[in-house]
C-alpha positions in Angstrom: -36.4 -40.1 -16.8 -36.2 -39.5 -21.0 -36.9 -41.8 -23.4 -33.3 -42.3 -24.8 -30.9 -44.4 -26.9 -29.0 -45.5 -23.8 -29.2 -46.5 -20.2 -27.3 -46.4 -16.8 -25.2 -48.4 -17.4 -27.8 -48.7 -20.5 -29.8 -45.8 -20.9 -27.5 -43.1 -19.5 -24.1 -44.7 -20.5 -23.4 -42.8 -23.8 -24.3 -39.5 -22.1 -22.5 -40.2 -19.1 -19.4 -41.4 -21.0 -19.8 -38.2 -23.2 -20.3 -36.0 -20.1 -17.1 -37.7 -18.3 -15.0 -37.2 -21.2 -16.0 -33.4 -21.6 -12.8 -31.2 -20.4 -13.3 -28.7 -17.8 -14.4 -25.6 -19.0 -11.7 -23.0 -19.2 -11.7 -20.6 -16.4 -14.5 -22.4 -14.4 -12.1 -23.1 -11.4 -11.7 -19.4 -10.6 -15.1 -18.8 -10.6 -16.6 -17.4 -7.4 -20.5 -17.5 -6.0 -22.9 -15.1 -7.2 -26.5 -14.6 -5.6 -29.6 -13.0 -7.4 -32.2 -11.3 -6.0 -36.1 -12.4 -6.1 -37.2 -8.9 -6.0 -40.8 -8.7 -7.8 -39.6 -5.4 -9.3 -36.6 -7.0 -11.1 -36.5 -8.2 -14.5 -34.5 -11.6 -14.5 -34.2 -14.9 -16.9 -33.7 -18.1 -14.9 -32.1 -20.4 -17.5 -33.1 -24.4 -16.8 -31.9 -27.1 -18.8 -33.0 -30.8 -18.7 -32.8 -33.5 -21.2 -35.8 -34.1 -23.3 -38.8 -36.3 -22.0 -42.2 -35.1 -23.4 -44.1 -35.8 -19.9 -41.2 -34.3 -17.7 -40.9 -31.3 -19.7 -44.6 -30.8 -19.9 -44.6 -31.2 -16.3 -41.8 -29.1 -15.4 -43.4 -26.5 -17.7 -46.2 -26.6 -15.3 -43.8 -25.4 -12.4 -42.2 -22.9 -14.3 -45.5 -21.1 -15.1 -46.4 -21.3 -11.2 -42.9 -19.8 -10.6 -43.2 -16.9 -13.0 -46.8 -16.1 -11.6 -45.4 -16.0 -8.1 -42.2 -14.0 -9.3 -43.3 -10.9 -11.6 -40.8 -9.8 -13.8 -38.9 -13.3 -13.7 -39.0 -15.1 -16.9 -38.0 -18.9 -17.2 -35.8 -20.1 -20.2 -36.2 -23.9 -20.4 -33.6 -25.5 -22.7 -33.7 -29.3 -23.5 -32.1 -31.6 -25.9 -32.3 -35.4 -26.4 -29.6 -37.9 -24.9 -29.4 -39.4 -28.3 -26.8 -38.6 -30.9 -24.7 -36.8 -28.0 -27.4 -33.8 -28.3 -27.6 -33.4 -24.5 -23.7 -33.4 -23.7 -23.3 -31.0 -26.4 -25.9 -28.7 -25.0 -24.6 -29.2 -21.4 -21.0 -28.6 -22.6 -22.2 -25.3 -24.4 -24.2 -24.1 -21.3 -21.3 -25.0 -18.8 -18.7 -23.3 -20.9 -20.7 -20.0 -21.7 -21.7 -20.2 -17.9 -25.4 -19.4 -18.9 -27.4 -21.7 -16.8 -29.0 -21.4 -13.4 -30.5 -24.8 -12.7 -29.2 -27.8 -14.7 -30.1 -31.1 -14.7 -27.5 -34.2 -13.9 -27.1 -37.7 -14.1 -25.9 -38.5 -10.8 -22.1 -39.4 -10.4 -22.3 -41.5 -7.4 -19.5 -42.4 -5.2 -18.1 -44.6 -7.7 -17.1 -41.4 -10.1 -14.6 -40.3 -7.4 -12.0 -42.8 -7.2 -8.8 -42.6 -4.5 -6.4 -40.5 -5.5 -4.0 -43.4 -5.4 -5.5 -44.5 -8.8 -4.1 -41.8 -10.5 -7.7 -41.2 -12.3 -8.5 -37.7 -12.7 -12.4 -37.2 -13.0 -13.8 -35.3 -15.8 -17.1 -33.7 -16.8 -19.7 -33.7 -13.6 -17.5 -34.9 -11.0 -14.7 -32.4 -12.1 -17.0 -29.8 -11.6 -18.1 -31.0 -8.1 -14.5 -31.5 -7.0 -13.3 -27.7 -8.4 -16.4 -26.2 -6.4 -18.5 -25.7 -9.4 -21.8 -26.7 -7.8 -23.4 -25.3 -5.1 -23.6 -27.5 -1.8 -27.3 -28.1 -0.9 -26.8 -29.8 2.4 -28.2 -27.2 4.0 -30.9 -25.8 1.9 -34.5 -26.1 3.3 -36.0 -28.4 0.6 -33.4 -31.0 1.0 -35.1 -32.1 4.5 -37.9 -33.7 2.1 -35.6 -36.2 1.1 -33.6 -39.0 2.4 -30.0 -37.7 3.2 -28.3 -40.9 2.6 -29.8 -41.5 -0.8 -29.1 -37.8 -2.0 -25.4 -38.3 -0.6 -25.3 -41.6 -2.7 -26.2 -39.9 -5.7 -24.6 -36.3 -5.5 -22.4 -36.5 -2.5 -18.8 -36.0 -2.5 -16.6 -35.5 0.7 -18.9 -33.4 3.3 -21.2 -31.7 0.7 -24.4 -32.8 -1.4 -24.1 -31.2 -4.6 -27.4 -31.6 -6.2 -30.8 -32.9 -5.3 -31.8 -36.2 -6.6 -35.5 -36.2 -7.9 -35.8 -39.2 -10.0 -35.3 -43.0 -9.8 -36.0 -45.7 -12.2 -35.6 -49.7 -12.8 -33.1 -49.3 -15.7 -31.2 -52.8 -15.7 -33.3 -55.8 -15.2 -36.3 -54.0 -16.4 -38.9 -55.9 -18.1 -42.4 -55.2 -19.4 -44.8 -58.0 -20.0 -48.2 -58.4 -21.4 -50.5 -59.9 -18.7 -53.1 -61.1 -21.4 -50.6 -63.3 -23.2 -49.4 -64.9 -20.3 -52.9 -65.7 -19.2 -54.0 -66.9 -22.7 -51.1 -69.9 -22.2 -51.7 -70.5 -18.8 -48.5 -68.7 -17.5 -47.7 -66.7 -14.2 -45.2 -64.2 -14.0 -41.7 -65.7 -13.6 -39.9 -65.5 -10.4 -36.9 -67.3 -11.1 -34.7 -67.8 -13.9 -35.8 -71.6 -14.6 -39.2 -70.4 -14.5 -38.5 -67.6 -17.0 -36.7 -70.0 -19.4 -39.5 -72.4 -19.1 -42.2 -69.5 -20.2 -40.0 -68.4 -23.1 -39.9 -72.2 -24.3 -43.8 -72.4 -23.9 -44.3 -69.4 -26.0 -41.9 -70.0 -28.5 -43.8 -73.5 -29.2 -47.2 -71.7 -29.5 -45.5 -69.7 -32.2 -45.2 -66.3 -30.5 -41.8 -64.4 -30.5 -41.1 -64.0 -26.8 -38.9 -61.2 -26.3 -38.4 -57.5 -28.0 -35.3 -55.7 -27.5 -34.1 -52.7 -29.0 -30.6 -54.1 -30.0 -29.7 -51.3 -32.2 -29.1 -49.1 -29.4 -27.5 -51.5 -26.8 -30.7 -52.5 -24.8 -29.4 -56.0 -24.6 -27.7 -54.7 -21.9 -30.5 -54.6 -19.7 -30.5 -58.4 -19.1 -26.7 -58.3 -19.1 -26.5 -56.2 -16.1 -29.5 -57.5 -14.6 -28.3 -60.8 -14.1 -24.9 -59.5 -13.1 -26.6 -57.6 -10.6 -28.8 -60.4 -9.3 -25.8 -62.7 -9.1 -23.4 -60.3 -7.5 -26.0 -59.7 -4.8 -27.6 -63.1 -4.2 -28.4 -63.3 -0.7 -26.8 -60.0 0.5 -29.3 -57.4 1.9 -30.3 -54.5 -0.4 -28.6 -52.2 2.0 -25.1 -53.9 1.3 -25.1 -52.9 -2.2 -23.2 -49.5 -2.3 -20.6 -51.1 -0.1 -20.5 -54.2 -2.4 -20.1 -52.1 -5.7 -17.1 -50.1 -4.0 -15.5 -53.3 -2.8 -15.9 -54.6 -6.3 -14.1 -51.5 -7.9 -11.2 -51.9 -5.5 -10.8 -55.5 -6.3 -10.9 -55.0 -10.0 -8.1 -52.3 -9.4 -6.0 -54.5 -7.3 -6.6 -57.5 -9.5 -8.3 -59.6 -6.9 -11.5 -59.9 -9.0 -11.4 -60.0 -12.8 -13.7 -60.7 -15.7 -12.7 -63.9 -16.0 -14.3 -64.9 -12.6 -17.3 -67.3 -12.5 -19.8 -65.1 -11.7 -19.2 -63.2 -15.0 -19.0 -66.4 -17.0 -22.3 -67.6 -15.4 -23.9 -64.0 -16.3 -22.7 -64.5 -19.8 -24.3 -68.1 -20.0 -27.7 -67.0 -18.8 -27.6 -63.6 -21.0 -27.0 -65.9 -24.2 -29.8 -68.2 -23.3 -32.4 -65.5 -22.7 -31.4 -63.7 -25.9 -31.9 -66.7 -28.1 -35.7 -66.1 -27.7 -35.6 -62.6 -28.9 -36.9 -61.2 -32.0 -34.5 -62.0 -35.1 -34.2 -58.6 -36.4 -33.2 -56.9 -33.0 -30.1 -55.6 -33.9 -31.9 -53.0 -36.0 -34.7 -52.1 -33.4 -34.1 -48.5 -32.4 -34.9 -47.7 -28.8 -36.9 -44.4 -29.7 -39.8 -46.1 -31.6 -39.5 -49.7 -29.8 -42.4 -48.7 -26.7 -44.9 -47.9 -29.5 -44.0 -50.8 -31.5 -44.2 -53.1 -28.7 -47.6 -51.5 -27.5 -49.2 -51.8 -30.9 -48.1 -55.5 -31.2 -50.9 -56.8 -28.3 -50.6 -60.4 -29.9 -47.1 -60.7 -29.9 -43.6 -59.9 -28.0 -44.9 -60.9 -24.5 -41.4 -59.7 -22.8 -39.8 -56.4 -23.5 -36.6 -55.1 -21.9 -36.7 -51.4 -21.3 -36.5 -48.7 -18.4 -39.5 -48.1 -16.1 -39.1 -44.5 -17.5 -41.2 -45.8 -20.4 -44.3 -47.3 -18.8 -46.5 -44.0 -19.1 -45.3 -43.8 -22.8 -46.5 -47.6 -23.4 -50.0 -46.9 -21.8 -50.3 -43.6 -23.7 -49.5 -45.5 -27.3 -52.1 -48.2 -26.6 -54.5 -47.4 -23.7 -56.1 -50.7 -24.0 -53.1 -52.8 -23.4 -52.8 -54.8 -20.1 -49.2 -55.0 -19.3 -47.0 -54.8 -16.2 -43.5 -54.1 -15.4 -41.0 -56.3 -13.1 -37.3 -57.2 -12.7 -36.3 -59.7 -14.9 -35.5 -63.2 -12.9 -31.8 -63.9 -14.0 -31.2 -65.7 -10.7 -32.2 -69.2 -9.5 -33.8 -68.0 -6.3 -37.0 -65.6 -6.4 -35.6 -63.6 -3.5 -32.5 -62.7 -5.4 -34.4 -61.1 -8.2 -35.2 -57.6 -6.8 -35.6 -54.4 -8.7 -32.1 -52.8 -9.6 -32.5 -48.7 -8.8 -31.0 -46.1 -11.1 -30.7 -42.4 -9.5 -31.8 -40.3 -12.3 -32.7 -36.7 -12.9 -30.8 -34.7 -10.5 -30.7 -30.7 -10.3 -27.7 -28.8 -9.6 -27.1 -24.8 -9.4 -23.4 -23.5 -10.6 -21.7 -21.5 -8.2 -21.5 -19.0 -11.0 -25.3 -18.6 -11.7 -26.0 -14.9 -11.2 -29.8 -16.2 -9.9 -28.7 -18.5 -7.2 -31.6 -17.4 -4.8 -34.2 -17.7 -7.5 -32.8 -21.1 -8.5 -33.1 -22.5 -4.9 -36.5 -21.1 -4.7 -37.3 -22.9 -8.0 -36.1 -26.3 -6.6 -38.0 -25.3 -3.4 -41.3 -25.0 -5.4 -40.3 -28.2 -7.9 -40.1 -30.4 -4.7 -43.0 -29.3 -2.9 -45.1 -32.5 -2.2 -48.1 -31.5 -4.5 -46.0 -30.3 -7.4 -43.6 -33.6 -7.0 -46.4 -36.1 -6.8 -47.8 -34.5 -10.2 -44.2 -34.7 -11.8 -44.2 -38.4 -10.4 -47.4 -39.5 -11.8 -46.5 -37.9 -15.3 -43.0 -39.4 -15.6 -43.7 -42.9 -13.9 -40.5 -42.2 -11.4 -40.1 -43.8 -8.2 -40.3 -41.1 -5.4 -37.1 -40.1 -3.8 -39.2 -38.1 -1.0 -40.1 -40.5 1.6 -43.3 -38.2 2.3 -44.6 -38.4 -1.1 -45.3 -42.0 -2.1 -44.5 -43.5 -5.4 -47.6 -43.3 -7.4 -49.7 -46.5 -8.2 -50.6 -46.8 -11.8 -51.9 -49.7 -13.8 -48.9 -51.1 -14.6 -46.7 -50.6 -11.6 -48.4 -53.3 -9.4 -45.3 -55.7 -9.4 -42.8 -52.6 -8.9 -45.1 -51.2 -6.0 -45.0 -54.4 -4.1 -41.1 -54.9 -4.6 -39.7 -51.3 -4.9 -38.8 -51.3 -1.3 -36.5 -54.4 -1.9 -34.5 -52.8 -4.6 -30.7 -51.5 -4.6 -28.8 -49.4 -6.8 -27.0 -50.4 -9.8 -23.6 -52.3 -9.8 -21.0 -50.0 -10.6 -18.6 -51.0 -13.3 -14.7 -51.0 -12.6 -12.6 -47.6 -12.4 -11.1 -47.0 -15.7 -9.8 -43.6 -17.3 -9.7 -42.2 -20.6 -6.3 -44.3 -20.7 -8.2 -47.4 -20.5 -9.5 -49.3 -23.7 -13.4 -49.0 -23.4 -13.5 -52.9 -23.4 -11.5 -52.9 -20.4 -14.6 -51.4 -18.3 -17.3 -53.6 -20.1 -17.5 -56.2 -22.7 -18.8 -55.2 -26.1 -22.2 -56.8 -26.7 -22.4 -55.7 -30.0 -19.5 -58.1 -30.9 -20.4 -60.9 -28.5 -22.8 -63.3 -29.2 -25.7 -63.5 -30.3 -25.3 -60.0 -31.8 -21.9 -60.9 -33.1 -19.4 -63.7 -33.5 -17.3 -63.5 -30.5 -17.8 -66.1 -27.8 -18.9 -64.8 -24.4 -15.6 -67.0 -23.3 -13.5 -64.7 -25.7 -15.4 -61.5 -24.9 -14.6 -61.9 -21.0 -11.3 -62.7 -21.8 -10.6 -59.6 -23.7 -11.9 -57.4 -21.2 -9.9 -59.3 -18.6 -6.6 -58.7 -20.4 -7.4 -55.2 -21.2 -8.2 -54.2 -17.5 -5.0 -56.2 -16.4 -2.9 -54.3 -18.8 -4.2 -50.6 -18.2 -4.3 -51.3 -14.8 -0.8 -52.4 -14.7 -1.2 -55.7 -12.9 
């Protein structure tokens, strides 16, 4: 939901990794439940925390104002921090350690964050708090009836409970913006297959146009990497099979039945390297924070831009006259395989040690009321997670509106723990060509060897 320097696995990876590494705050496991009163005569402060996104924060503040008007004597304290430079994980840890927050934004852990006990992996951060009963089970809250139970369970579920409400979903991995007028100028249509995409890139390059813009300084080259991987792993499989497929993949990596040396990952690497051969030469120095604005301003260059759908409204605001769209980058050979990859995003939790649980639930009820939620979606460009509230149609969402229903959740990486070297769970794309000197084959072998050793195969 925020413009940030990491995604999931791109935009959120750093924030999630930092949160996952945070130790469980001392004494939390012993805390019990506390419920506050919403009586109009009381003087209370409801503390809400979320990561920074100007449009989302502004819309949340409008809900806050409504809430304060309906609850005389209650003041809302909204705390925010960007996901860049470890700011959000630092604020998160501070609030959790001090037990000083009532409604807390989370990146959904999804079932992948709770590996079987047989692995010996002990979750940290958000999953640890859920496992130890630090977040309220929202299963029976009245506002949860507005949402799809299966999607909420996937995002925030553990055992028989659902410990938060997911209110945002975006296309991160595979996400690509495109400039319609540049494609039209050279007689090109929106590519639907990998071959068509490469053909378009060749044509654009021959015309003196720099085909791709990538925020390589902050790791956005992972968008095509994971986009291709998702599409090749899913292929002809129905979208509904994705969650089970990712769980089986994690089990296979753990058992040694699957490895980074498998052909599908070599194919991913070959396609990734080919696509990025068309990127801007200085991509390694492009920061994510300024990339949407720079891309928007260059109306006659950079026809394609790897980024998540959360930046669509930012691009539109930066250059209102730009005729652009958003799509899933086609990394596979069959058009039907190139579906949008969906990332569960902003989810709200209420800690069991909050002194204002009743107020917190009333705030969530107001936030998720259809009119308020529809306005929030329009402001942020999020895909709706409330079935009765349609995803808003914006000038740049025509492709997404036509294909969002075909989407499926992101591939989950193999189970790892803090004892695993980082490269065991994912190749280091800063060292791998074209950003580094390491060949894709060597990068995949390094990752495979590291995982094999750490998992004890």
